[in-house]
Amino acid sequence: MNKILVANRGEIAMRVMRSAREMGIKTVAVFSEADRNAPFVKYADEAVCIGPPPSILSYLLGDDIIKVCKRLKVDGIHPGYGFLSENAEFAKKVEKAGIKFIGPSPEAIEIMGNKLAAKAAVKNYDIPMVPGTENAIDDVEEAKTIAKEIGFPILIKAAAGGGGKGMRTVQKEEDLEEEMNMAISEAKSAFGDGSVFIERYVNSPRHIEFQVLCDTHGNYLHLFERECSIQRRHQKVIEEAPSAILTPEKRAEMGKCAIEVAKACNYVGAGTVEFLMDANMNFYFLEMNTRLQVEHPVTEMITDIDLVQEQIKIARGEKISFKQEDLKIQGHAVEVRVYAEDPANNFLPDIGTLKTYKLPAGIGIRVDDGYEEGMEIPIYYDPMISKLITYGKDREEAIKRMLRAIEDYKISGIETTLPFAKYVMQHKAFVTGKFDTHFVEKYFNPEALKDKKDYSELAALIAARIIHEKSGKNMLEGNGELKVKQSNWRANRYCN
Ligand code: MV4
């Protein structure tokens, strides 16, 4: 493989090209008009504009991307995450054009893209699943009978859904008919497939997922777990590896299940098997994601394995060069997703220019980003600016380092979720590991951010007043505001 095209943008395009370059492979970027000045376009050996900003006119134009590949003699396509990454039709077309799709087979993508097909595929293996229906259900009376057997509350899920899309909770029998009809029509309009199924509702679960790696020679490995329980409206905000709660025994048991899920669909490449875990440490297979995930860096940090390089080697037909026994968890990693959203204002997407953009640095810090100072965050795509990852010998060190990194990360011109991440890193429930997927709704409100900010500002003002009175140094402007910006304020700098 001499040349790879990355059918993606932003931080993940950068991430993939770095590994390709390290392997001596040439890179091609495709970009929309909104990304003309983006770092990933400059970083690529060749770059081709494929259309106007909206994804449907650019990053989702599979046929046009394949044409670019042929013209530039590209050997492989890396789809990143999102966009065309889990599109079985695209994967098929790529292979038909004689180009390697750096990912699993179209068949595996298709099976795992449908939650009922995924359940059917793993049925003959010993994999725990949440009690529920095996097939799509459209008869309300039948649904009521099943729901009563399972016990309320229940969940109605769309077979074609995933990641929480098209999910409805039903608390009691009277609500079932209405919720079911809504779920079916939602699924139809969102996925073009109205199939829904029923599951028992698992209370306050934790989200634990396993990274798997499989080659074309029948080797199946897992690279331990990531915990992604801190989410907001099914959008992950903080991830870590390993999970704070798994014992080595539970890890081995779940890892074995993850590998079996991969075997059930003849998986090839890097994939993720998602589990729910209840308060009694029972786990249930939920779904498999057939792509490289946003949060893959935490796994790379604790295993010292470059997942993109492994994906490329597997696509070249190579055997995985290590065995399960060679893999060990070293230390702990935490990832914070930095979104252009205002956590003090209901996480409203914030538009604007990165007026200041200064990265944290130093031991145990990694930033995967796709922007530079002075750039605008386009409104057309996911509002994620970067991923901030810290690594330490243990969880406590990784968290402390994250707090320092958040302090050192200077962004102005756009509100970001960094203050929210700081709040989580300091929260007792997070620090002690006693949290679940309800963390945000349970503990977070905008006032939680305001209070802290107001106190530090107030403290600075009081200190400034005292200094003024004792030393005659005036640190206040005529309007009573601090001359020194609060974020740069250090008491001892002015007291002597
Ligand atoms: C569930 C569940 C409780 N019980 N299934 C949401 C995302 C999708 N992957 C599945 N999800 C859930 N499925 C049963 N039977 C609770 C969730 C869920 C959730 C899962 C993982 C992370 C965050 C979540 C937030 C709300 C609900």
Coordinates of C-alpha atoms and ligand atoms in Angstrom, one line a residue:
M1 CA 0.0 0.0 0.0
N2 CA 1.7 3.1 -1.2
K3 CA -1.0 5.8 -1.1
I4 CA -4.0 6.2 1.2
L5 CA -6.9 8.5 0.8
V6 CA -8.6 9.7 4.0
A7 CA -12.3 10.1 3.4
N8 CA -12.8 12.4 6.4
R9 CA -11.9 15.7 7.8
G10 CA -10.6 17.5 11.0
E11 CA -8.8 15.8 13.8
I12 CA -9.4 12.2 12.6
A13 CA -8.0 13.0 9.1
M14 CA -4.9 14.4 10.8
R15 CA -4.7 11.3 13.1
V16 CA -4.9 8.8 10.3
M17 CA -2.3 10.7 8.1
R18 CA 0.2 10.9 10.9
S19 CA 0.3 7.1 11.1
A20 CA 0.4 6.6 7.4
R21 CA 3.3 9.0 7.1
E22 CA 5.2 7.2 9.8
M23 CA 4.8 4.0 7.7
G24 CA 6.1 5.7 4.6
I25 CA 2.7 5.8 3.0
K26 CA 1.6 8.8 0.9
T27 CA -1.6 10.5 1.9
V28 CA -4.5 12.1 0.0
A29 CA -7.0 14.4 1.6
V30 CA -10.4 15.2 0.1
F31 CA -12.0 18.4 1.4
S32 CA -15.0 20.6 1.1
E33 CA -14.9 24.3 0.4
A34 CA -15.4 25.0 4.1
D35 CA -12.1 23.2 4.9
R36 CA -9.8 24.8 2.4
N37 CA -7.5 26.1 5.0
A38 CA -7.7 23.2 7.5
P39 CA -4.5 21.7 8.8
F40 CA -5.4 18.2 7.4
V41 CA -5.5 19.7 3.9
K42 CA -2.0 21.2 4.2
Y43 CA -0.6 18.0 5.9
A44 CA -1.7 15.7 3.1
D45 CA 0.7 15.0 0.2
E46 CA -2.1 15.7 -2.2
A47 CA -5.5 17.3 -1.6
V48 CA -8.6 17.5 -3.7
C49 CA -11.6 19.7 -3.2
I50 CA -14.7 17.5 -3.6
G51 CA -17.5 20.1 -3.2
P52 CA -19.4 22.7 -1.2
P53 CA -19.6 22.6 2.6
P54 CA -22.7 20.5 3.3
S55 CA -21.6 16.8 3.9
I56 CA -24.1 15.5 1.4
L57 CA -22.4 17.5 -1.3
S58 CA -18.9 16.6 -0.3
Y59 CA -17.8 14.1 2.4
L60 CA -20.7 11.8 1.7
L61 CA -20.1 11.6 -2.1
G62 CA -18.7 8.1 -2.1
D63 CA -18.6 7.8 -5.9
D64 CA -16.7 11.0 -6.4
I65 CA -14.2 10.0 -3.7
I66 CA -13.6 6.7 -5.5
K67 CA -13.0 8.6 -8.8
V68 CA -10.4 10.7 -7.0
C69 CA -8.8 7.5 -5.9
K70 CA -8.6 6.1 -9.4
R71 CA -7.2 9.4 -10.8
L72 CA -4.5 9.6 -8.1
K73 CA -3.7 5.9 -8.0
V74 CA -4.8 5.4 -4.4
D75 CA -4.4 1.9 -3.0
G76 CA -6.6 2.2 0.1
I77 CA -9.3 4.4 1.7
H78 CA -9.5 5.1 5.4
P79 CA -13.0 6.3 6.3
G80 CA -12.3 7.6 9.8
Y81 CA -15.5 7.8 11.9
G82 CA -18.9 9.1 10.9
F83 CA -19.5 10.0 7.2
L84 CA -19.0 6.9 5.1
S85 CA -17.3 4.8 7.8
E86 CA -20.2 2.4 8.4
N87 CA -21.8 2.5 5.0
A88 CA -21.7 -1.1 3.7
E89 CA -22.6 0.0 0.1
F90 CA -19.6 2.3 0.0
A91 CA -17.3 -0.4 1.4
K92 CA -18.6 -2.7 -1.4
K93 CA -18.0 -0.1 -4.1
V94 CA -14.5 0.6 -2.9
E95 CA -13.5 -3.0 -3.1
K96 CA -15.2 -3.4 -6.5
A97 CA -13.0 -0.5 -7.7
G98 CA -10.0 -2.5 -6.7
I99 CA -9.2 -0.3 -3.7
K100 CA -8.7 -1.6 -0.2
F101 CA -11.3 -0.4 2.3
I102 CA -9.4 0.0 5.6
G103 CA -12.1 -1.5 7.8
P104 CA -14.2 -4.6 8.0
S105 CA -16.1 -6.4 5.2
P106 CA -19.4 -4.9 3.9
E107 CA -21.1 -8.0 5.4
A108 CA -19.9 -7.3 8.9
I109 CA -20.9 -3.6 8.6
E110 CA -24.3 -4.7 7.5
I111 CA -24.9 -7.2 10.2
M112 CA -23.8 -5.0 13.0
G113 CA -25.6 -2.0 11.5
N114 CA -28.9 -3.7 12.4
K115 CA -29.3 -4.4 16.1
L116 CA -31.6 -7.4 15.5
A117 CA -29.2 -8.9 12.9
A118 CA -26.4 -8.4 15.4
K119 CA -28.3 -10.3 18.1
A120 CA -29.1 -13.1 15.7
A121 CA -25.5 -13.4 14.7
V122 CA -24.2 -13.8 18.3
K123 CA -27.1 -16.0 19.4
N124 CA -25.2 -19.3 19.2
Y125 CA -22.4 -17.9 21.3
D126 CA -22.5 -17.6 25.1
I127 CA -23.0 -13.9 25.2
P128 CA -25.2 -12.2 27.8
M129 CA -27.9 -10.0 26.3
V130 CA -30.7 -7.9 27.9
P131 CA -33.9 -9.9 27.9
G132 CA -36.2 -8.9 25.1
T133 CA -37.6 -9.7 21.7
E134 CA -35.5 -11.5 19.1
N135 CA -37.5 -10.2 16.1
A136 CA -39.0 -6.9 15.0
I137 CA -42.4 -6.4 16.6
D138 CA -45.4 -4.5 15.2
D139 CA -48.4 -6.0 17.0
V140 CA -49.3 -3.9 20.0
E141 CA -51.1 -6.7 21.8
E142 CA -48.1 -9.0 21.4
A143 CA -45.8 -6.2 22.6
K144 CA -48.0 -5.8 25.7
T145 CA -47.8 -9.5 26.5
I146 CA -44.0 -9.5 26.1
A147 CA -43.6 -6.3 28.1
K148 CA -45.5 -7.8 31.0
E149 CA -43.3 -10.9 30.9
I150 CA -40.2 -8.8 30.9
G151 CA -41.6 -6.3 33.4
F152 CA -41.8 -2.5 33.1
P153 CA -40.1 -0.2 32.5
I154 CA -39.1 -1.4 29.0
L155 CA -37.3 0.2 26.1
I156 CA -38.4 0.3 22.5
K157 CA -35.4 0.4 20.2
A158 CA -35.1 0.8 16.4
A159 CA -33.4 -2.1 14.8
A160 CA -31.6 0.2 12.4
G161 CA -30.8 2.7 15.2
G162 CA -27.8 2.8 17.5
G163 CA -26.1 5.2 19.7
G164 CA -29.4 6.0 21.4
K165 CA -31.2 7.2 18.3
G166 CA -34.9 6.1 18.1
M167 CA -35.0 4.8 21.7
R168 CA -38.1 5.2 23.9
T169 CA -38.7 4.2 27.5
V170 CA -42.1 2.9 28.5
Q171 CA -43.0 3.0 32.2
K172 CA -46.4 1.4 32.1
E173 CA -48.7 -0.7 29.9
E174 CA -51.1 2.2 29.2
D175 CA -48.4 4.1 27.4
L176 CA -47.1 1.3 25.3
E177 CA -49.3 1.7 22.3
E178 CA -48.6 5.4 21.8
E179 CA -44.9 5.0 22.4
M180 CA -44.6 2.1 20.1
N181 CA -46.4 3.9 17.2
M182 CA -44.1 6.9 17.8
A183 CA -41.0 4.7 17.8
I184 CA -42.1 3.0 14.6
S185 CA -42.8 6.3 12.7
E186 CA -39.6 7.8 14.1
A187 CA -37.6 4.8 12.9
K188 CA -39.2 5.0 9.5
S189 CA -38.4 8.6 8.9
A190 CA -34.9 8.5 10.5
F191 CA -33.6 5.2 9.1
G192 CA -36.1 4.3 6.3
D193 CA -36.8 1.1 8.3
G194 CA -39.6 1.0 10.9
S195 CA -38.5 -2.2 12.6
V196 CA -38.5 -1.9 16.4
F197 CA -37.8 -4.4 19.2
I198 CA -38.3 -4.5 23.0
E199 CA -35.7 -4.8 25.8
R200 CA -35.9 -4.7 29.5
Y201 CA -34.8 -1.3 30.8
V202 CA -31.5 -1.6 32.6
N203 CA -31.4 1.0 35.4
S204 CA -28.5 3.4 35.7
P205 CA -26.1 1.4 33.5
R206 CA -22.5 2.1 32.9
H207 CA -21.2 2.1 29.3
I208 CA -18.2 -0.2 28.9
E209 CA -16.8 -1.0 25.5
F210 CA -14.0 -3.4 24.4
Q211 CA -11.5 -2.7 21.6
V212 CA -11.0 -5.6 19.3
L213 CA -8.4 -6.2 16.6
C214 CA -8.8 -9.0 14.1
D215 CA -6.7 -10.0 11.1
T216 CA -7.4 -12.0 7.9
H217 CA -5.6 -15.0 9.4
G218 CA -8.1 -15.8 12.1
N219 CA -6.4 -14.0 14.9
Y220 CA -8.8 -12.2 17.3
L221 CA -7.5 -10.0 20.1
H222 CA -9.0 -7.5 22.5
L223 CA -7.2 -4.4 23.8
F224 CA -9.1 -4.1 27.0
E225 CA -11.9 -1.7 27.7
R226 CA -12.9 2.0 27.7
E227 CA -15.5 3.4 29.9
C228 CA -17.7 6.1 28.3
S229 CA -20.4 6.6 30.9
I230 CA -20.1 10.4 31.1
Q231 CA -22.4 11.3 28.2
R232 CA -24.9 14.0 27.4
R233 CA -27.9 13.1 25.2
H234 CA -26.0 10.1 23.9
Q235 CA -23.0 12.2 23.0
K236 CA -19.9 11.0 24.8
V237 CA -18.0 13.7 26.6
I238 CA -15.4 12.0 28.8
E239 CA -13.9 8.6 28.2
E240 CA -11.2 6.6 30.0
A241 CA -9.2 3.4 29.9
P242 CA -9.3 1.2 31.8
S243 CA -12.6 1.4 33.6
A244 CA -12.4 2.3 37.2
I245 CA -14.5 -0.6 38.3
L246 CA -13.5 -3.8 36.3
T247 CA -11.7 -6.5 38.2
P248 CA -9.2 -8.6 36.2
E249 CA -11.6 -11.5 36.2
K250 CA -14.6 -9.4 34.9
R251 CA -12.3 -7.9 32.3
A252 CA -11.2 -11.3 31.1
E253 CA -14.8 -12.5 30.9
M254 CA -16.0 -9.5 29.0
G255 CA -12.9 -9.5 26.7
K256 CA -13.7 -13.1 25.8
C257 CA -17.3 -12.2 25.0
A258 CA -16.1 -9.2 22.8
I259 CA -13.9 -11.6 20.8
E260 CA -16.8 -14.0 20.3
V261 CA -19.0 -11.1 19.0
A262 CA -16.2 -10.3 16.5
K263 CA -15.9 -14.0 15.5
A264 CA -19.7 -14.2 15.0
C265 CA -19.5 -11.7 12.1
N266 CA -16.0 -12.8 10.8
Y267 CA -14.8 -9.4 11.8
V268 CA -11.6 -8.0 10.3
G269 CA -9.8 -4.8 11.5
A270 CA -10.4 -2.6 14.5
G271 CA -13.8 -2.7 16.1
T272 CA -15.6 -1.9 19.3
V273 CA -18.0 -4.1 21.2
E274 CA -20.3 -2.2 23.5
F275 CA -21.7 -3.5 26.8
L276 CA -24.1 -2.1 29.4
M277 CA -23.1 -2.9 33.0
D278 CA -25.7 -2.7 35.8
A279 CA -25.1 -1.9 39.5
N280 CA -24.5 -5.6 40.3
M281 CA -21.7 -5.8 37.7
N282 CA -23.9 -7.9 35.3
F283 CA -23.0 -7.0 31.7
Y284 CA -25.0 -7.3 28.5
F285 CA -23.9 -7.1 24.9
L286 CA -25.5 -4.0 23.3
E287 CA -24.0 -3.4 19.8
M288 CA -20.8 -3.4 17.8
N289 CA -19.3 -0.4 16.2
T290 CA -17.5 -1.3 13.0
R291 CA -15.1 1.6 12.8
L292 CA -12.2 3.3 14.6
Q293 CA -13.9 5.3 17.4
V294 CA -13.4 8.9 18.5
E295 CA -12.1 7.7 21.9
H296 CA -9.5 5.2 20.5
P297 CA -6.6 7.2 21.9
V298 CA -7.2 6.2 25.5
T299 CA -6.6 2.6 24.4
E300 CA -3.5 3.5 22.5
M301 CA -2.1 5.2 25.6
I302 CA -2.6 2.2 27.9
T303 CA -1.4 -0.4 25.4
D304 CA 1.2 1.6 23.5
I305 CA -0.3 0.3 20.2
D306 CA -1.0 2.5 17.3
L307 CA -4.5 1.4 16.2
V308 CA -4.4 3.1 12.8
Q309 CA -1.1 1.4 12.0
E310 CA -2.7 -1.9 13.0
Q311 CA -5.7 -1.2 10.8
I312 CA -3.4 -0.5 7.8
K313 CA -1.3 -3.6 8.4
I314 CA -4.4 -5.8 8.6
A315 CA -5.8 -4.2 5.4
R316 CA -2.4 -5.2 3.8
G317 CA -3.1 -8.8 4.8
E318 CA -0.5 -9.0 7.5
K319 CA -0.8 -11.0 10.7
I320 CA -1.1 -9.1 13.9
S321 CA 2.4 -9.1 15.3
F322 CA 1.5 -9.7 19.0
K323 CA -0.5 -12.2 21.0
Q324 CA -3.2 -11.6 23.7
E325 CA -0.7 -12.6 26.4
D326 CA 1.7 -9.9 25.2
L327 CA -0.9 -7.2 26.0
K328 CA -0.9 -5.5 29.4
I329 CA -2.6 -2.4 30.7
Q330 CA 0.0 0.2 31.5
G331 CA -1.3 3.1 33.6
H332 CA -4.5 5.1 33.0
A333 CA -5.7 7.5 30.3
V334 CA -8.6 10.0 30.3
E335 CA -10.0 11.8 27.3
V336 CA -12.1 14.9 27.2
R337 CA -13.9 16.0 24.1
V338 CA -13.6 19.7 23.6
Y339 CA -16.7 20.9 21.8
A340 CA -17.6 24.4 20.5
E341 CA -20.6 24.4 22.8
D342 CA -21.5 26.6 25.8
P343 CA -21.9 24.4 28.9
A344 CA -23.3 27.4 30.8
N345 CA -26.0 27.8 28.1
N346 CA -27.5 24.3 27.7
F347 CA -24.5 23.2 25.5
L348 CA -25.7 25.4 22.7
P349 CA -23.3 25.1 19.7
D350 CA -21.2 28.2 19.7
I351 CA -20.0 29.7 16.4
G352 CA -17.1 31.9 15.8
T353 CA -13.3 32.1 15.4
L354 CA -10.6 30.6 17.5
K355 CA -9.1 34.0 18.5
T356 CA -6.7 32.4 21.0
Y357 CA -5.8 28.8 20.6
K358 CA -2.9 27.6 22.8
L359 CA -2.3 24.0 23.5
P360 CA -1.3 22.4 26.8
A361 CA 1.9 20.4 26.6
G362 CA 4.3 18.3 28.7
I363 CA 4.5 14.8 30.1
G364 CA 1.4 12.6 29.7
I365 CA -0.5 15.0 27.5
R366 CA -1.8 14.4 23.9
V367 CA -4.1 16.6 21.9
D368 CA -5.7 15.3 18.7
D369 CA -7.1 18.4 17.0
G370 CA -7.8 19.7 13.5
Y371 CA -7.8 23.5 13.9
E372 CA -5.3 26.3 14.4
E373 CA -5.5 29.8 16.0
G374 CA -7.4 32.2 13.8
M375 CA -9.6 29.5 12.2
E376 CA -13.4 29.4 12.2
I377 CA -15.2 26.3 13.3
P378 CA -17.5 25.5 10.4
I379 CA -21.2 25.1 11.2
Y380 CA -21.7 22.3 8.8
Y381 CA -20.0 19.5 10.8
D382 CA -19.7 18.0 14.3
P383 CA -18.7 20.9 16.7
M384 CA -15.8 18.9 18.2
I385 CA -12.7 21.1 18.2
S386 CA -10.3 18.6 19.7
K387 CA -9.7 15.7 22.0
L388 CA -7.6 16.3 25.1
I389 CA -6.0 13.1 26.4
T390 CA -3.9 12.7 29.5
Y391 CA -2.0 9.7 30.7
G392 CA -0.6 8.8 34.1
K393 CA 0.7 5.8 36.1
D394 CA -2.7 5.6 37.7
R395 CA -6.2 7.1 37.5
E396 CA -5.5 9.8 40.1
E397 CA -2.4 11.0 38.2
A398 CA -4.3 11.0 34.8
I399 CA -7.1 13.1 36.4
K400 CA -4.7 15.6 38.0
R401 CA -2.9 15.9 34.8
M402 CA -6.2 16.5 33.0
L403 CA -7.0 19.4 35.4
R404 CA -3.6 21.0 34.7
A405 CA -4.0 20.5 31.0
I406 CA -7.5 22.1 31.1
E407 CA -5.9 25.1 32.9
D408 CA -3.2 25.4 30.3
Y409 CA -5.4 25.0 27.3
K410 CA -6.2 28.6 26.2
I411 CA -9.2 29.1 23.9
S412 CA -10.9 32.4 23.3
G413 CA -13.4 33.6 20.8
I414 CA -15.6 30.5 21.2
E415 CA -17.2 28.9 24.3
T416 CA -16.1 25.4 24.8
T417 CA -16.9 22.4 27.0
L418 CA -13.6 22.7 28.9
P419 CA -15.2 24.2 32.0
F420 CA -17.6 21.4 32.1
A421 CA -14.8 18.9 31.8
K422 CA -13.1 20.6 34.7
Y423 CA -16.2 20.3 36.8
V424 CA -16.4 16.6 36.1
M425 CA -12.7 16.0 36.9
Q426 CA -13.3 17.7 40.3
H427 CA -16.5 15.9 41.1
K428 CA -16.4 13.4 43.9
A429 CA -18.6 10.9 42.0
F430 CA -16.1 10.9 39.1
V431 CA -13.0 10.9 41.2
T432 CA -14.2 8.0 43.3
G433 CA -15.4 6.1 40.2
K434 CA -19.0 5.9 41.5
F435 CA -20.9 7.1 38.5
D436 CA -23.1 5.9 35.7
T437 CA -24.7 7.1 32.4
H438 CA -26.9 9.5 34.4
F439 CA -24.0 11.6 35.7
V440 CA -24.7 14.7 33.7
E441 CA -28.4 14.9 34.5
K442 CA -27.8 14.0 38.1
Y443 CA -25.0 16.3 39.0
F444 CA -24.6 19.0 36.4
N445 CA -26.4 22.3 36.0
P446 CA -25.1 25.6 34.6
E447 CA -24.9 27.1 38.1
A448 CA -22.3 24.5 39.0
L449 CA -20.0 26.4 36.6
K450 CA -21.1 29.9 37.6
D451 CA -20.7 29.5 41.3
K452 CA -17.0 28.5 41.0
K453 CA -16.2 31.3 38.6
D454 CA -18.0 33.9 40.7
Y455 CA -16.1 32.9 43.8
S456 CA -12.7 33.1 42.2
E457 CA -13.6 36.4 40.7
L458 CA -14.8 37.7 44.0
A459 CA -11.7 36.4 45.8
A460 CA -9.6 38.2 43.3
L461 CA -11.5 41.4 43.7
I462 CA -11.3 41.3 47.5
A463 CA -7.5 40.6 47.3
A464 CA -7.1 43.5 44.9
R465 CA -8.9 45.8 47.3
I466 CA -6.7 44.7 50.2
I467 CA -3.6 45.2 48.2
H468 CA -4.9 48.6 47.1
E469 CA -5.5 49.7 50.7
K470 CA -2.2 48.3 52.1
S471 CA 0.2 49.2 49.3
G472 CA -1.5 51.9 47.4
K473 CA -1.2 49.9 44.2
N474 CA -4.4 50.3 42.3
M475 CA -5.4 47.0 40.6
L476 CA -8.9 48.2 39.7
E477 CA -10.0 50.1 36.7
G478 CA -12.1 53.2 37.1
N479 CA -15.2 51.1 36.7
G480 CA -14.2 48.8 39.6
E481 CA -13.2 45.9 37.3
L482 CA -10.0 44.1 37.8
K483 CA -7.1 45.4 35.6
V484 CA -5.6 41.9 35.7
K485 CA -7.6 39.3 33.9
Q486 CA -9.0 36.7 36.3
S487 CA -7.4 33.8 34.5
N488 CA -3.9 35.3 34.8
W489 CA -4.4 36.3 38.4
R490 CA -1.9 35.0 40.9
A491 CA -1.9 36.5 44.4
N492 CA 1.8 36.2 45.1
R493 CA 2.7 38.0 41.9
Y494 CA 1.4 41.3 43.2
C495 CA 1.8 41.0 46.9
N496 CA 5.5 41.6 47.4
Ligands
MV4_1 C1 -30.2 0.6 27.0 C2 -30.3 1.3 28.3 C3 -31.0 0.6 29.3 N1 -31.5 -0.6 29.1 N2 -30.7 -0.6 26.9 C4 -28.2 4.2 24.7 C5 -27.2 4.2 23.5 C6 -27.4 2.9 22.9 N3 -26.2 2.3 22.5 C7 -28.1 2.0 23.9 N4 -28.4 2.9 25.0 C8 -29.0 2.4 26.1 N5 -29.6 1.2 26.0 C9 -31.4 -1.2 27.9 N6 -31.9 -2.4 27.7 C10 -29.7 2.5 28.4 C11 -29.1 3.1 27.4 C12 -28.6 4.4 27.6 C13 -27.2 4.7 27.6 C14 -26.3 3.7 27.2 C15 -24.9 3.9 27.1 C16 -24.5 5.2 27.5 C17 -25.4 6.2 27.8 C18 -26.7 6.0 27.8 C19 -27.6 7.0 28.2 C20 -28.9 6.7 28.2 C21 -29.4 5.4 28.0

